[in-house]
PDB file of C-alpha atoms in Angstrom:
ATOM      1  CA  LYS V 205     -38.900  66.294  19.751  1.00 54.00           C
ATOM      2  CA  GLN V 206     -37.577  67.433  23.137  1.00 62.00           C
ATOM      3  CA  TRP V 207     -36.806  63.838  24.122  1.00 58.00           C
ATOM      4  CA  TYR V 208     -34.918  63.381  20.836  1.00 60.00           C
ATOM      5  CA  GLN V 209     -32.903  66.561  21.367  1.00 69.00           C
ATOM      6  CA  ARG V 210     -31.985  65.540  24.908  1.00 72.00           C
ATOM      7  CA  ARG V 211     -31.026  62.043  23.752  1.00 72.00           C
ATOM      8  CA  VAL V 212     -28.796  63.437  20.977  1.00 75.00           C
ATOM      9  CA  ALA V 213     -26.986  65.679  23.468  1.00 77.00           C
ATOM     10  CA  ILE V 214     -26.467  62.823  25.919  1.00 80.00           C
ATOM     11  CA  THR V 215     -25.298  60.438  23.187  1.00 82.00           C
ATOM     12  CA  ALA V 216     -22.781  63.042  21.973  1.00 79.00           C
ATOM     13  CA  GLY V 217     -21.607  63.488  25.550  1.00 77.00           C
ATOM     14  CA  GLU V 218     -21.114  59.765  25.988  1.00 84.00           C
ATOM     15  CA  LYS V 219     -19.355  59.392  22.645  1.00 86.00           C
ATOM     16  CA  HIS V 220     -16.868  62.209  23.246  1.00 86.00           C
ATOM     17  CA  ASN V 221     -16.768  61.985  27.058  1.00 86.00           C
ATOM     18  CA  VAL V 222     -17.853  65.582  27.640  1.00 87.00           C
ATOM     19  CA  ILE V 223     -19.799  67.241  30.436  1.00 90.00           C
ATOM     20  CA  ILE V 224     -23.149  68.852  29.609  1.00 91.00           C
ATOM     21  CA  VAL V 225     -23.817  72.249  31.186  1.00 93.00           C
ATOM     22  CA  SER V 226     -27.552  72.801  30.774  1.00 93.00           C
ATOM     23  CA  ASP V 227     -28.812  76.390  31.074  1.00 94.00           C
ATOM     24  CA  GLU V 228     -32.343  75.977  32.444  1.00 95.00           C
ATOM     25  CA  VAL V 229     -32.857  79.374  34.025  1.00 94.00           C
ATOM     26  CA  TYR V 230     -36.317  79.748  32.469  1.00 94.00           C
ATOM     27  CA  GLU V 231     -37.662  76.502  33.921  1.00 94.00           C
ATOM     28  CA  ARG V 232     -40.298  78.365  35.964  1.00 93.00           C
ATOM     29  CA  CYS V 233     -41.323  80.612  33.070  1.00 94.00           C
ATOM     30  CA  VAL V 234     -42.814  77.868  30.887  1.00 94.00           C
ATOM     31  CA  PHE V 235     -46.243  78.891  29.618  1.00 95.00           C
ATOM     32  CA  PRO V 236     -49.363  76.962  30.732  1.00 92.00           C
ATOM     33  CA  GLY V 237     -49.951  73.884  28.613  1.00 92.00           C
ATOM     34  CA  HIS V 238     -46.236  73.253  28.122  1.00 92.00           C
ATOM     35  CA  VAL V 239     -43.773  71.279  30.219  1.00 90.00           C
ATOM     36  CA  HIS V 240     -40.108  71.847  30.963  1.00 91.00           C
ATOM     37  CA  HIS V 241     -37.974  68.722  30.523  1.00 89.00           C
ATOM     38  CA  ARG V 242     -34.609  68.528  32.274  1.00 91.00           C
ATOM     39  CA  ILE V 243     -31.840  66.987  30.216  1.00 89.00           C
ATOM     40  CA  ALA V 244     -30.482  65.456  33.433  1.00 92.00           C
ATOM     41  CA  ASN V 245     -33.706  63.436  33.798  1.00 90.00           C
ATOM     42  CA  ALA V 246     -33.261  61.680  30.459  1.00 86.00           C
ATOM     43  CA  PRO V 247     -31.657  58.204  30.496  1.00 86.00           C
ATOM     44  CA  GLY V 248     -27.903  58.602  30.945  1.00 87.00           C
ATOM     45  CA  GLY V 249     -28.188  62.333  31.543  1.00 89.00           C
ATOM     46  CA  TRP V 250     -27.645  62.717  35.279  1.00 93.00           C
ATOM     47  CA  GLU V 251     -24.104  61.337  35.371  1.00 92.00           C
ATOM     48  CA  ARG V 252     -22.661  63.965  33.025  1.00 92.00           C
ATOM     49  CA  THR V 253     -24.960  66.988  33.427  1.00 94.00           C
ATOM     50  CA  VAL V 254     -24.718  70.151  35.510  1.00 96.00           C
ATOM     51  CA  THR V 255     -28.076  71.939  35.493  1.00 96.00           C
ATOM     52  CA  VAL V 256     -27.929  75.707  36.042  1.00 96.00           C
ATOM     53  CA  GLY V 257     -30.868  77.547  37.603  1.00 95.00           C
ATOM     54  CA  SER V 258     -31.524  81.209  38.317  1.00 94.00           C
ATOM     55  CA  ALA V 259     -33.150  82.882  41.316  1.00 93.00           C
ATOM     56  CA  GLY V 260     -33.318  86.042  39.228  1.00 91.00           C
ATOM     57  CA  LYS V 261     -35.493  84.389  36.597  1.00 93.00           C
ATOM     58  CA  SER V 262     -37.455  82.079  38.919  1.00 94.00           C
ATOM     59  CA  PHE V 263     -38.436  84.861  41.331  1.00 94.00           C
ATOM     60  CA  SER V 264     -38.162  87.947  39.090  1.00 92.00           C
ATOM     61  CA  MET V 265     -35.130  89.204  41.028  1.00 90.00           C
ATOM     62  CA  THR V 266     -32.622  89.631  38.225  1.00 85.00           C
ATOM     63  CA  GLY V 267     -30.678  92.220  40.198  1.00 86.00           C
ATOM     64  CA  TYR V 268     -29.771  89.636  42.827  1.00 87.00           C
ATOM     65  CA  LYS V 269     -27.538  87.719  40.383  1.00 87.00           C
ATOM     66  CA  LEU V 270     -27.926  84.487  42.327  1.00 91.00           C
ATOM     67  CA  GLY V 271     -28.596  80.969  41.150  1.00 91.00           C
ATOM     68  CA  TRP V 272     -27.698  77.351  41.679  1.00 93.00           C
ATOM     69  CA  ALA V 273     -26.175  74.328  40.025  1.00 95.00           C
ATOM     70  CA  ILE V 274     -27.497  70.777  40.384  1.00 96.00           C
ATOM     71  CA  GLY V 275     -25.602  67.637  39.445  1.00 97.00           C
ATOM     72  CA  PRO V 276     -23.739  64.552  40.701  1.00 97.00           C
ATOM     73  CA  GLU V 277     -21.378  65.074  43.628  1.00 96.00           C
ATOM     74  CA  GLU V 278     -18.196  64.507  41.619  1.00 95.00           C
ATOM     75  CA  LEU V 279     -19.119  67.354  39.248  1.00 96.00           C
ATOM     76  CA  ILE V 280     -20.515  69.772  41.818  1.00 96.00           C
ATOM     77  CA  SER V 281     -17.461  69.406  44.067  1.00 96.00           C
ATOM     78  CA  LYS V 282     -15.240  70.566  41.202  1.00 93.00           C
ATOM     79  CA  LEU V 283     -17.630  73.397  40.450  1.00 92.00           C
ATOM     80  CA  GLN V 284     -17.483  74.534  44.071  1.00 92.00           C
ATOM     81  CA  THR V 285     -13.716  74.837  43.820  1.00 91.00           C
ATOM     82  CA  VAL V 286     -14.013  77.136  40.803  1.00 89.00           C
ATOM     83  CA  HIS V 287     -16.943  79.051  42.273  1.00 87.00           C
ATOM     84  CA  GLN V 288     -15.186  80.067  45.482  1.00 87.00           C
ATOM     85  CA  THR V 289     -12.378  81.737  43.549  1.00 88.00           C
ATOM     86  CA  ALA V 290     -14.468  83.353  40.822  1.00 86.00           C
ATOM     87  CA  VAL V 291     -17.667  84.735  42.366  1.00 81.00           C
ATOM     88  CA  TYR V 292     -17.643  87.621  44.855  1.00 78.00           C
ATOM     89  CA  SER V 293     -21.149  89.099  44.659  1.00 78.00           C
ATOM     90  CA  ALA V 294     -23.353  86.704  46.607  1.00 82.00           C
ATOM     91  CA  PRO V 295     -24.015  88.433  49.965  1.00 87.00           C
ATOM     92  CA  THR V 296     -25.358  86.202  52.725  1.00 91.00           C
ATOM     93  CA  ILE V 297     -28.496  88.299  53.175  1.00 93.00           C
ATOM     94  CA  LEU V 298     -29.462  87.814  49.516  1.00 92.00           C
ATOM     95  CA  GLN V 299     -28.883  84.081  49.784  1.00 92.00           C
ATOM     96  CA  GLU V 300     -31.166  84.017  52.834  1.00 95.00           C
ATOM     97  CA  VAL V 301     -33.901  85.860  50.921  1.00 94.00           C
ATOM     98  CA  ILE V 302     -33.758  83.381  48.058  1.00 94.00           C
ATOM     99  CA  ALA V 303     -33.681  80.418  50.462  1.00 95.00           C
ATOM    100  CA  ARG V 304     -36.903  81.644  52.045  1.00 96.00           C
ATOM    101  CA  CYS V 305     -38.483  82.126  48.627  1.00 95.00           C
ATOM    102  CA  VAL V 306     -37.640  78.539  47.717  1.00 95.00           C
ATOM    103  CA  GLU V 307     -39.013  77.230  51.021  1.00 96.00           C
ATOM    104  CA  ARG V 308     -42.238  79.175  50.505  1.00 96.00           C
ATOM    105  CA  GLU V 309     -42.680  77.847  46.977  1.00 95.00           C
ATOM    106  CA  ILE V 310     -42.209  74.290  48.224  1.00 95.00           C
ATOM    107  CA  GLU V 311     -45.056  74.872  50.691  1.00 96.00           C
ATOM    108  CA  LEU V 312     -47.312  76.272  47.949  1.00 95.00           C
ATOM    109  CA  LYS V 313     -46.322  73.888  45.162  1.00 90.00           C
ATOM    110  CA  GLY V 314     -49.194  73.316  42.756  1.00 85.00           C
ATOM    111  CA  GLN V 315     -51.435  75.891  44.421  1.00 91.00           C
ATOM    112  CA  GLU V 316     -52.863  78.973  42.753  1.00 89.00           C
ATOM    113  CA  GLN V 317     -51.132  81.357  45.193  1.00 92.00           C
ATOM    114  CA  SER V 318     -47.748  79.914  44.272  1.00 94.00           C
ATOM    115  CA  TYR V 319     -45.605  82.599  42.640  1.00 95.00           C
ATOM    116  CA  HIS V 320     -44.411  80.132  40.036  1.00 92.00           C
ATOM    117  CA  SER V 321     -48.011  79.367  39.078  1.00 90.00           C
ATOM    118  CA  GLN V 322     -48.648  83.078  38.616  1.00 93.00           C
ATOM    119  CA  LEU V 323     -45.334  83.830  36.888  1.00 94.00           C
ATOM    120  CA  SER V 324     -45.962  81.607  33.876  1.00 93.00           C
ATOM    121  CA  LYS V 325     -49.365  83.213  33.297  1.00 94.00           C
ATOM    122  CA  ILE V 326     -47.958  86.724  33.650  1.00 95.00           C
ATOM    123  CA  MET V 327     -45.206  85.974  31.138  1.00 95.00           C
ATOM    124  CA  GLU V 328     -47.644  84.375  28.688  1.00 97.00           C
ATOM    125  CA  LYS V 329     -49.901  87.436  28.855  1.00 97.00           C
ATOM    126  CA  GLY V 330     -47.009  89.778  28.141  1.00 97.00           C
ATOM    127  CA  CYS V 331     -45.845  87.599  25.271  1.00 97.00           C
ATOM    128  CA  SER V 332     -49.351  87.541  23.772  1.00 97.00           C
ATOM    129  CA  GLU V 333     -49.511  91.331  23.824  1.00 97.00           C
ATOM    130  CA  ILE V 334     -46.268  91.643  21.870  1.00 97.00           C
ATOM    131  CA  ILE V 335     -47.370  88.948  19.412  1.00 97.00           C
ATOM    132  CA  SER V 336     -50.646  90.824  18.888  1.00 97.00           C
ATOM    133  CA  ALA V 337     -48.850  94.117  18.240  1.00 96.00           C
ATOM    134  CA  CYS V 338     -46.434  92.468  15.803  1.00 96.00           C
ATOM    135  CA  GLY V 339     -49.325  90.767  14.031  1.00 95.00           C
ATOM    136  CA  ASP V 340     -51.137  94.101  13.616  1.00 95.00           C
ATOM    137  CA  ALA V 341     -47.919  95.571  12.208  1.00 94.00           C
ATOM    138  CA  GLY V 342     -47.351  92.692   9.777  1.00 93.00           C
ATOM    139  CA  LEU V 343     -44.225  91.477  11.572  1.00 95.00           C
ATOM    140  CA  SER V 344     -43.690  87.750  11.924  1.00 96.00           C
ATOM    141  CA  VAL V 345     -42.342  86.300  15.160  1.00 97.00           C
ATOM    142  CA  VAL V 346     -40.766  83.109  16.424  1.00 96.00           C
ATOM    143  CA  GLU V 347     -43.338  82.298  19.080  1.00 95.00           C
ATOM    144  CA  PRO V 348     -41.822  80.996  22.329  1.00 95.00           C
ATOM    145  CA  PHE V 349     -43.336  78.556  24.828  1.00 94.00           C
ATOM    146  CA  GLY V 350     -41.831  80.353  27.806  1.00 95.00           C
ATOM    147  CA  GLY V 351     -39.066  82.667  28.950  1.00 94.00           C
ATOM    148  CA  TYR V 352     -38.794  86.464  28.787  1.00 95.00           C
ATOM    149  CA  PHE V 353     -38.061  87.090  25.103  1.00 96.00           C
ATOM    150  CA  ILE V 354     -39.544  86.805  21.633  1.00 97.00           C
ATOM    151  CA  LEU V 355     -37.796  86.983  18.252  1.00 97.00           C
ATOM    152  CA  VAL V 356     -39.195  89.441  15.707  1.00 97.00           C
ATOM    153  CA  ASP V 357     -38.409  89.534  11.992  1.00 96.00           C
ATOM    154  CA  THR V 358     -37.732  93.179  11.113  1.00 95.00           C
ATOM    155  CA  SER V 359     -37.685  92.653   7.321  1.00 93.00           C
ATOM    156  CA  PRO V 360     -41.093  94.311   6.717  1.00 92.00           C
ATOM    157  CA  LEU V 361     -39.774  97.559   8.187  1.00 91.00           C
ATOM    158  CA  GLY V 362     -37.850  98.085   4.948  1.00 90.00           C
ATOM    159  CA  LEU V 363     -34.846  99.639   6.670  1.00 91.00           C
ATOM    160  CA  GLU V 364     -31.546  99.722   4.781  1.00 92.00           C
ATOM    161  CA  PHE V 365     -28.072  99.928   6.332  1.00 94.00           C
ATOM    162  CA  ASP V 366     -24.481  99.648   5.192  1.00 94.00           C
ATOM    163  CA  THR V 367     -23.467  96.274   6.634  1.00 91.00           C
ATOM    164  CA  SER V 368     -19.832  96.309   5.513  1.00 91.00           C
ATOM    165  CA  GLN V 369     -18.658  97.156   9.040  1.00 92.00           C
ATOM    166  CA  VAL V 370     -21.590  96.668  11.412  1.00 92.00           C
ATOM    167  CA  ALA V 371     -24.236  93.922  11.281  1.00 92.00           C
ATOM    168  CA  TYR V 372     -27.735  94.815  10.090  1.00 94.00           C
ATOM    169  CA  ASP V 373     -29.512  93.836  13.312  1.00 95.00           C
ATOM    170  CA  ILE V 374     -27.160  95.937  15.450  1.00 95.00           C
ATOM    171  CA  GLN V 375     -27.842  99.013  13.325  1.00 96.00           C
ATOM    172  CA  CYS V 376     -31.565  98.228  13.287  1.00 95.00           C
ATOM    173  CA  ALA V 377     -31.610  98.038  17.088  1.00 96.00           C
ATOM    174  CA  GLN V 378     -29.748 101.345  17.322  1.00 97.00           C
ATOM    175  CA  TRP V 379     -32.131 103.016  14.850  1.00 96.00           C
ATOM    176  CA  LEU V 380     -35.253 101.810  16.663  1.00 96.00           C
ATOM    177  CA  THR V 381     -33.851 102.954  20.002  1.00 96.00           C
ATOM    178  CA  GLU V 382     -32.821 106.392  18.765  1.00 96.00           C
ATOM    179  CA  HIS V 383     -35.772 107.166  16.511  1.00 95.00           C
ATOM    180  CA  LYS V 384     -38.672 105.166  17.968  1.00 95.00           C
ATOM    181  CA  LYS V 385     -37.675 104.654  21.621  1.00 95.00           C
ATOM    182  CA  LEU V 386     -38.058 100.894  21.214  1.00 96.00           C
ATOM    183  CA  ALA V 387     -35.107  98.905  22.572  1.00 96.00           C
ATOM    184  CA  GLY V 388     -34.375  95.457  21.173  1.00 96.00           C
ATOM    185  CA  ILE V 389     -31.443  93.068  21.425  1.00 96.00           C
ATOM    186  CA  PRO V 390     -29.508  92.202  18.225  1.00 95.00           C
ATOM    187  CA  LEU V 391     -29.576  88.442  17.744  1.00 93.00           C
ATOM    188  CA  SER V 392     -26.247  88.241  15.911  1.00 92.00           C
ATOM    189  CA  LEU V 393     -24.503  88.884  19.231  1.00 90.00           C
ATOM    190  CA  PHE V 394     -25.368  85.300  20.168  1.00 90.00           C
ATOM    191  CA  PHE V 395     -23.722  83.862  17.035  1.00 88.00           C
ATOM    192  CA  GLY V 396     -20.112  83.001  16.306  1.00 84.00           C
ATOM    193  CA  LYS V 397     -20.336  81.841  12.721  1.00 84.00           C
ATOM    194  CA  ASN V 398     -23.382  82.114  10.435  1.00 86.00           C
ATOM    195  CA  LYS V 399     -24.409  85.534  11.738  1.00 85.00           C
ATOM    196  CA  HIS V 400     -26.338  86.037   8.499  1.00 85.00           C
ATOM    197  CA  LEU V 401     -29.008  83.650   9.793  1.00 87.00           C
ATOM    198  CA  SER V 402     -30.073  86.232  12.364  1.00 89.00           C
ATOM    199  CA  GLU V 403     -29.423  89.492  10.536  1.00 89.00           C
ATOM    200  CA  LYS V 404     -33.077  90.570  10.316  1.00 93.00           C
ATOM    201  CA  TYR V 405     -34.164  89.450  13.791  1.00 95.00           C
ATOM    202  CA  LEU V 406     -34.360  91.355  17.060  1.00 96.00           C
ATOM    203  CA  ARG V 407     -35.029  89.997  20.525  1.00 96.00           C
ATOM    204  CA  LEU V 408     -37.782  91.844  22.419  1.00 97.00           C
ATOM    205  CA  CYS V 409     -38.405  91.410  26.140  1.00 96.00           C
ATOM    206  CA  PHE V 410     -41.987  90.984  27.371  1.00 96.00           C
ATOM    207  CA  ALA V 411     -41.111  90.721  31.087  1.00 95.00           C
ATOM    208  CA  LYS V 412     -42.367  94.268  31.573  1.00 95.00           C
ATOM    209  CA  SER V 413     -45.170  96.112  33.350  1.00 94.00           C
ATOM    210  CA  GLU V 414     -48.569  96.357  31.663  1.00 95.00           C
ATOM    211  CA  GLN V 415     -47.964 100.055  31.000  1.00 96.00           C
ATOM    212  CA  THR V 416     -44.600  99.433  29.339  1.00 96.00           C
ATOM    213  CA  LEU V 417     -46.047  96.608  27.243  1.00 96.00           C
ATOM    214  CA  LYS V 418     -48.864  98.869  26.037  1.00 96.00           C
ATOM    215  CA  ILE V 419     -46.443 101.640  25.112  1.00 96.00           C
ATOM    216  CA  GLY V 420     -44.191  99.149  23.340  1.00 96.00           C
ATOM    217  CA  GLY V 421     -47.132  97.626  21.491  1.00 96.00           C
ATOM    218  CA  ASP V 422     -48.301 101.065  20.312  1.00 96.00           C
ATOM    219  CA  ILE V 423     -44.773 101.869  19.076  1.00 95.00           C
ATOM    220  CA  ILE V 424     -44.601  98.599  17.126  1.00 95.00           C
ATOM    221  CA  ARG V 425     -47.956  99.229  15.453  1.00 94.00           C
ATOM    222  CA  ASP V 426     -47.006 102.843  14.690  1.00 91.00           C
ATOM    223  CA  ILE V 427     -43.658 101.985  13.103  1.00 86.00           C
ATOM    224  CA  VAL V 428     -45.159 100.100  10.186  1.00 70.00           C
ATOM    225  CA  ALA V 429     -48.242 102.320   9.943  1.00 56.00           C
ATOM    226  CA  LYS V 430     -45.962 105.210   9.001  1.00 55.00           C
TER     227      LYS V 430
END
C-alpha cells in the first residue's frame, strides 16, 4: 500500500511536472514492527522530492524549532535562497547541539542505547495507554503506527452543539478543556473542504510523561462513565 501511494504521488509529479515536498518529521517515531518508507527512495522519486525532517521530533526537542531538508542539489540550492531570507530563529548554539545529537546517533545506530531505538518504544507505550483508556470508555480510535498523535471519535460522548457558526470538533475541544481539563486538537483545522469528514474527531497527543498519560487516561474513562 505504501509503495502504491508513493508511486501515485511520483507519477502525478511527473505528469504535471511538480515538486514533491514530503513531510517526514516523524520518521524516527515509527513503532516497532513497522518501517518508514521515504518517497524519495521510490523509483523516480529523488529527482523531484524535497524531504523535510525535524530535530524537534527526532530528538524530542520541539522547542528548538530546527530541522533539515534533503534533496537533489538543484532543488536544495533554491531552497537555501528562500531559507536565508525567511528564517531567523536558528541560533548557532542550537545547531551545534543538534549536530552532536546526530553524530551520536550515527555512532549508536541499531544499538539498544540509541535514543531513536528508545523513542519509538516510548511513543508506542504512550499510544497504547491512550488506546486502552479510549477502549474502556467505548471510544473508537484511528490507531497510528507512529508519531505523537491519535485520532479519537467523540460521537459516543453524546455532546450537542450549535454548528451554524463554529465547527462541532472545535466546540467539543473547548468543552473538554473547560469542563474536563482534557485538551485535544480539532481535526477540522487541517481541512480546507470536506470539514464534515472530521467533525466528530479530536487529535490527542501521547508524547507525554507517564503521570500526564495516567491522568489523561483517567479523565477519558471518567467522561463516559458519568
